[in-house]
């Protein structure tokens, strides 16, 4: 079968995450980049497309031009979905334009600039019947999927406690912002929205906690702040969590934790056992018990479940890392697009990709965390949308 055809908005020269999306999409040979509007600057977009060896006529000066022209191409040539890799404030207008033009959407997170846009986007996805995917990357790791399967199978018993943390140190001082394109837009309320740290990485931690446990966050008590003087948006935060089954949790996200890289880590404790997984040691999942030795599970071995195995590419002992996890989401989304074209339901692996409901919950979490932090009230209920 022909490759799934992808367009891209954003991700031009100097953009880190755009290249990550392209690597991930291409990894399994299922997806081909066929067009793009890579920058709001037409000349930068042209140069970026040229560097990617795209035909000049498929490199666009704006996303509006791309949607309009691609929709006029023969069905077997036009893009089938668009990857959105812009700063946050452009996610919604690009996604809305794509859906109106008849194209599926794969977006970087958070889905939109604010919750109201996320709710509008959900209505648009439902009205068009088109596909929407969101790159909550860490759900793509094989052992994260194994952890989820074991929790949902009841191996740990009822979940009682969740501790999830995501410390980074790359914004530990004002000097770290200098001439840093990635820092500039994340710290700008006009581009990032109401949060830097929680919007950038805290939402990943919240999503991971819900994905692995199968429980939804029901209430929060938050303390966010800008540790580095002169910043408008938060660069650090701690949140107490309550889940809908009564479990308690703690979420810490920080971009001023000196010396840390991407130290995402989660621990889940149930009635009978616990588990632990770290993004910087992604091939290892620890299971802990009262009445037997701690077990170390490793990626790529035959005792893992069907889902983890289906999302593993390399033999055991060869790390399954960030790009592979990212690629698992693209592989799943490509499967959804193929199923859509055939008019059939997506299989279990393809269905396992964050979607529009995750998008809405993510934006609701960000806004709730900020509101709770600004309030003297201790507990704030997670809104139902």
Steps between C-alpha positions, in 0.01 A plus 500: 500500500609859436647702782277732698564856379578762766520878484661714770434845639794648690820311570724699269866590541606533864193316633587198717164327522424512128799282423398257775156467342654437159738236635217328685258506209761354263637229729273214395473588134124547531487879460646736241538879539357647178449869577534769761462859615806495724509861620290814514788654306451385137873509425580283802228260395648484150851433632372235740308319227802512274717347774242221532514438121133577449373624162481879500131493412422303818677748731259772605528857624218450753290223649190654342657472156600141574150391603342669201740364238534148642122459499500558121751221427391152389404275791802278444745792521374742762607472862276285718586659833690798633752499786483822704833592662459871563500693828179450698310807380489366143380146579128574485481716186712253305304198625169671424614592149616143435176343621287745299707410193444128557837399648573297813717661769796388710597777744777567743375562852337685663224485245400866508571838655218467755221270610228680306689431177542135598124466549437665163753266342326195647171613347669551165659154511162347581318701233747413223549137605872538430790367706695690764818385675709665771866426567508414869826327417564309820194280456683351201771322700461120506540470876254781566248291311605193700453696822153606392401145405614361833322769702177457303526122539494550878849364574571782748150500645306823529720806439561698819784741430660658191822701504604655169778752447650677201802713595712681242776756550521676166326818620685532831618857433422801283821433310349172380238701309748706301479434125296185568203475263349210695512693828374826350161381385438271800548793738285737292133509610398611152637179349498243782177591680453526876775255599856415405603211723161334551402561140825361365586204725256484793223402261716208381534380860125525559425315178746223589343455844153464350618274216681248720244487782185521291374748761402862439620792709198630688644778722820702534675723751772696320799723570656644182743785463771679310816425698728701272436871545350688209296217354127531446420130471572215742828311476432265794203341670373239745148356499314268734263272311190300577380238253146388433549170686617687812873452442733781603783636290785748475614669180816708479614677185795736485721666240737655755630176656869552435679200351186315393440407136161338429457307821138393462428228756183335626424272795161332548409319823207263531362277774733210416793651315661799333682591182757755391608627157745773398527663159879516526513122555208408273591134445439414866174465693521416871226302675504503881325263739444437871558127487753439221815657360483812287480410131676676215325472163692587185388606154508242222469182707231233447332538840359841401143537382368529148473881501854563626637247254311657209660834583855367522731512198844392619634183667532505877804690619459765230334813642152594385518874541325832445486487121363146503231599753413799285491275193259262674246781511551576132478130416170479688366811329600368158302187583198715585529683168519171308196365686313826430575471128370142501192584704586255779581527870863549596670203667602505865851626439388780269228611740762543776589860414406811702206677342259790535376400847860501625537841337207642695614344828850636451380856455256462789786380722723797408227757567391327821858488631550872440163592651557280807843652554352850492228408752494478878260207477678169560330254264366571153283254309605394153235644264274266308491580129 
